[in-house]
Amino acid sequence: MDKRIGVIGIVIEEFESANKVNDTLHDLASIIIGRMGIPRPEKGISIISLIVEGTSDEISAMTGKLGKIQGVNVKSALTKKLEE
């Protein structure tokens, strides 16, 4: 299956969900190339941006698991395919 590179945006609106998000990212670290996190405690949110490289199935599994966590919003944008 073709690999893709993309960006995943994660907005955490419930502080209690941050540990679940981090545990999920740790479990799927093999497809994460880069990560930037911005806490905004005065707004009650945290924002994480990820650069990922993996198959469509791997990336979809990650966004699906993250999206099921209460208080978490996830969006992604991917290349059509990555030349090998």
JSON list of C-alpha atoms in Angstrom, two decimals:
[
{"chain": "A", "resi": 1, "resn": "MET", "atom": "CA", "xyz": [0.00, 0.00, 0.00]},
{"chain": "A", "resi": 2, "resn": "ASP", "atom": "CA", "xyz": [1.26, 3.49, -0.84]},
{"chain": "A", "resi": 3, "resn": "LYS", "atom": "CA", "xyz": [2.58, 5.66, 1.96]},
{"chain": "A", "resi": 4, "resn": "ARG", "atom": "CA", "xyz": [1.40, 9.22, 2.40]},
{"chain": "A", "resi": 5, "resn": "ILE", "atom": "CA", "xyz": [2.67, 12.28, 4.23]},
{"chain": "A", "resi": 6, "resn": "GLY", "atom": "CA", "xyz": [0.28, 14.61, 5.94]},
{"chain": "A", "resi": 7, "resn": "VAL", "atom": "CA", "xyz": [-0.60, 16.86, 8.80]},
{"chain": "A", "resi": 8, "resn": "ILE", "atom": "CA", "xyz": [-3.02, 16.08, 11.61]},
{"chain": "A", "resi": 9, "resn": "GLY", "atom": "CA", "xyz": [-4.48, 18.85, 13.74]},
{"chain": "A", "resi": 10, "resn": "ILE", "atom": "CA", "xyz": [-5.74, 17.97, 17.22]},
{"chain": "A", "resi": 11, "resn": "VAL", "atom": "CA", "xyz": [-7.69, 20.33, 19.49]},
{"chain": "A", "resi": 12, "resn": "ILE", "atom": "CA", "xyz": [-8.19, 19.14, 23.07]},
{"chain": "A", "resi": 13, "resn": "GLU", "atom": "CA", "xyz": [-11.08, 20.94, 24.76]},
{"chain": "A", "resi": 14, "resn": "GLU", "atom": "CA", "xyz": [-11.21, 18.79, 27.92]},
{"chain": "A", "resi": 15, "resn": "PHE", "atom": "CA", "xyz": [-8.00, 18.77, 29.95]},
{"chain": "A", "resi": 16, "resn": "GLU", "atom": "CA", "xyz": [-8.83, 15.31, 31.35]},
{"chain": "A", "resi": 17, "resn": "SER", "atom": "CA", "xyz": [-8.52, 13.88, 27.82]},
{"chain": "A", "resi": 18, "resn": "ALA", "atom": "CA", "xyz": [-4.89, 14.96, 27.34]},
{"chain": "A", "resi": 19, "resn": "ASN", "atom": "CA", "xyz": [-3.46, 11.78, 28.89]},
{"chain": "A", "resi": 20, "resn": "LYS", "atom": "CA", "xyz": [-5.54, 9.58, 26.58]},
{"chain": "A", "resi": 21, "resn": "VAL", "atom": "CA", "xyz": [-4.35, 11.59, 23.58]},
{"chain": "A", "resi": 22, "resn": "ASN", "atom": "CA", "xyz": [-0.71, 11.28, 24.64]},
{"chain": "A", "resi": 23, "resn": "ASP", "atom": "CA", "xyz": [-1.08, 7.53, 25.27]},
{"chain": "A", "resi": 24, "resn": "THR", "atom": "CA", "xyz": [-2.58, 7.07, 21.80]},
{"chain": "A", "resi": 25, "resn": "LEU", "atom": "CA", "xyz": [0.20, 9.10, 20.18]},
{"chain": "A", "resi": 26, "resn": "HIS", "atom": "CA", "xyz": [2.81, 7.05, 22.05]},
{"chain": "A", "resi": 27, "resn": "ASP", "atom": "CA", "xyz": [1.25, 3.80, 20.80]},
{"chain": "A", "resi": 28, "resn": "LEU", "atom": "CA", "xyz": [1.33, 5.07, 17.20]},
{"chain": "A", "resi": 29, "resn": "ALA", "atom": "CA", "xyz": [4.68, 6.89, 17.36]},
{"chain": "A", "resi": 30, "resn": "SER", "atom": "CA", "xyz": [6.11, 4.88, 14.45]},
{"chain": "A", "resi": 31, "resn": "ILE", "atom": "CA", "xyz": [4.24, 7.03, 11.91]},
{"chain": "A", "resi": 32, "resn": "ILE", "atom": "CA", "xyz": [4.88, 10.41, 13.58]},
{"chain": "A", "resi": 33, "resn": "ILE", "atom": "CA", "xyz": [7.67, 12.46, 11.98]},
{"chain": "A", "resi": 34, "resn": "GLY", "atom": "CA", "xyz": [7.17, 15.63, 14.02]},
{"chain": "A", "resi": 35, "resn": "ARG", "atom": "CA", "xyz": [4.98, 17.04, 16.75]},
{"chain": "A", "resi": 36, "resn": "MET", "atom": "CA", "xyz": [4.27, 20.53, 18.07]},
{"chain": "A", "resi": 37, "resn": "GLY", "atom": "CA", "xyz": [2.04, 21.21, 21.04]},
{"chain": "A", "resi": 38, "resn": "ILE", "atom": "CA", "xyz": [0.67, 24.57, 22.14]},
{"chain": "A", "resi": 39, "resn": "PRO", "atom": "CA", "xyz": [-1.10, 24.74, 25.50]},
{"chain": "A", "resi": 40, "resn": "ARG", "atom": "CA", "xyz": [-3.62, 27.57, 25.93]},
{"chain": "A", "resi": 41, "resn": "PRO", "atom": "CA", "xyz": [-4.72, 27.21, 29.56]},
{"chain": "A", "resi": 42, "resn": "GLU", "atom": "CA", "xyz": [-6.34, 30.66, 29.56]},
{"chain": "A", "resi": 43, "resn": "LYS", "atom": "CA", "xyz": [-8.65, 29.39, 26.79]},
{"chain": "A", "resi": 44, "resn": "GLY", "atom": "CA", "xyz": [-9.07, 25.92, 28.31]},
{"chain": "A", "resi": 45, "resn": "ILE", "atom": "CA", "xyz": [-7.64, 24.15, 25.26]},
{"chain": "A", "resi": 46, "resn": "SER", "atom": "CA", "xyz": [-4.46, 22.55, 23.93]},
{"chain": "A", "resi": 47, "resn": "ILE", "atom": "CA", "xyz": [-3.51, 22.25, 20.27]},
{"chain": "A", "resi": 48, "resn": "ILE", "atom": "CA", "xyz": [-1.25, 19.58, 18.80]},
{"chain": "A", "resi": 49, "resn": "SER", "atom": "CA", "xyz": [-0.06, 19.42, 15.22]},
{"chain": "A", "resi": 50, "resn": "LEU", "atom": "CA", "xyz": [1.52, 16.26, 13.86]},
{"chain": "A", "resi": 51, "resn": "ILE", "atom": "CA", "xyz": [3.43, 15.52, 10.68]},
{"chain": "A", "resi": 52, "resn": "VAL", "atom": "CA", "xyz": [2.87, 11.87, 9.82]},
{"chain": "A", "resi": 53, "resn": "GLU", "atom": "CA", "xyz": [4.05, 9.35, 7.23]},
{"chain": "A", "resi": 54, "resn": "GLY", "atom": "CA", "xyz": [2.25, 6.07, 6.82]},
{"chain": "A", "resi": 55, "resn": "THR", "atom": "CA", "xyz": [-0.32, 4.15, 4.84]},
{"chain": "A", "resi": 56, "resn": "SER", "atom": "CA", "xyz": [-3.84, 5.48, 4.57]},
{"chain": "A", "resi": 57, "resn": "ASP", "atom": "CA", "xyz": [-4.98, 2.72, 6.92]},
{"chain": "A", "resi": 58, "resn": "GLU", "atom": "CA", "xyz": [-2.38, 3.62, 9.57]},
{"chain": "A", "resi": 59, "resn": "ILE", "atom": "CA", "xyz": [-3.21, 7.31, 9.45]},
{"chain": "A", "resi": 60, "resn": "SER", "atom": "CA", "xyz": [-6.95, 6.66, 9.44]},
{"chain": "A", "resi": 61, "resn": "ALA", "atom": "CA", "xyz": [-6.57, 4.36, 12.45]},
{"chain": "A", "resi": 62, "resn": "MET", "atom": "CA", "xyz": [-4.74, 7.13, 14.31]},
{"chain": "A", "resi": 63, "resn": "THR", "atom": "CA", "xyz": [-7.31, 9.82, 13.53]},
{"chain": "A", "resi": 64, "resn": "GLY", "atom": "CA", "xyz": [-10.15, 7.41, 14.32]},
{"chain": "A", "resi": 65, "resn": "LYS", "atom": "CA", "xyz": [-8.74, 6.53, 17.74]},
{"chain": "A", "resi": 66, "resn": "LEU", "atom": "CA", "xyz": [-8.09, 10.17, 18.56]},
{"chain": "A", "resi": 67, "resn": "GLY", "atom": "CA", "xyz": [-11.51, 11.27, 17.34]},
{"chain": "A", "resi": 68, "resn": "LYS", "atom": "CA", "xyz": [-13.24, 8.83, 19.70]},
{"chain": "A", "resi": 69, "resn": "ILE", "atom": "CA", "xyz": [-11.72, 10.51, 22.76]},
{"chain": "A", "resi": 70, "resn": "GLN", "atom": "CA", "xyz": [-14.21, 12.80, 24.48]},
{"chain": "A", "resi": 71, "resn": "GLY", "atom": "CA", "xyz": [-13.44, 16.51, 24.08]},
{"chain": "A", "resi": 72, "resn": "VAL", "atom": "CA", "xyz": [-11.01, 15.96, 21.18]},
{"chain": "A", "resi": 73, "resn": "ASN", "atom": "CA", "xyz": [-11.41, 17.29, 17.61]},
{"chain": "A", "resi": 74, "resn": "VAL", "atom": "CA", "xyz": [-9.20, 15.91, 14.84]},
{"chain": "A", "resi": 75, "resn": "LYS", "atom": "CA", "xyz": [-8.68, 16.94, 11.22]},
{"chain": "A", "resi": 76, "resn": "SER", "atom": "CA", "xyz": [-6.14, 15.71, 8.67]},
{"chain": "A", "resi": 77, "resn": "ALA", "atom": "CA", "xyz": [-4.79, 16.56, 5.24]},
{"chain": "A", "resi": 78, "resn": "LEU", "atom": "CA", "xyz": [-2.73, 14.02, 3.28]},
{"chain": "A", "resi": 79, "resn": "THR", "atom": "CA", "xyz": [-0.80, 13.78, 0.04]},
{"chain": "A", "resi": 80, "resn": "LYS", "atom": "CA", "xyz": [-2.44, 11.67, -2.65]},
{"chain": "A", "resi": 81, "resn": "LYS", "atom": "CA", "xyz": [0.54, 9.30, -2.56]},
{"chain": "A", "resi": 82, "resn": "LEU", "atom": "CA", "xyz": [4.24, 9.40, -1.76]},
{"chain": "A", "resi": 83, "resn": "GLU", "atom": "CA", "xyz": [6.73, 8.50, -4.45]},
{"chain": "A", "resi": 84, "resn": "GLU", "atom": "CA", "xyz": [9.07, 5.74, -3.30]}
]
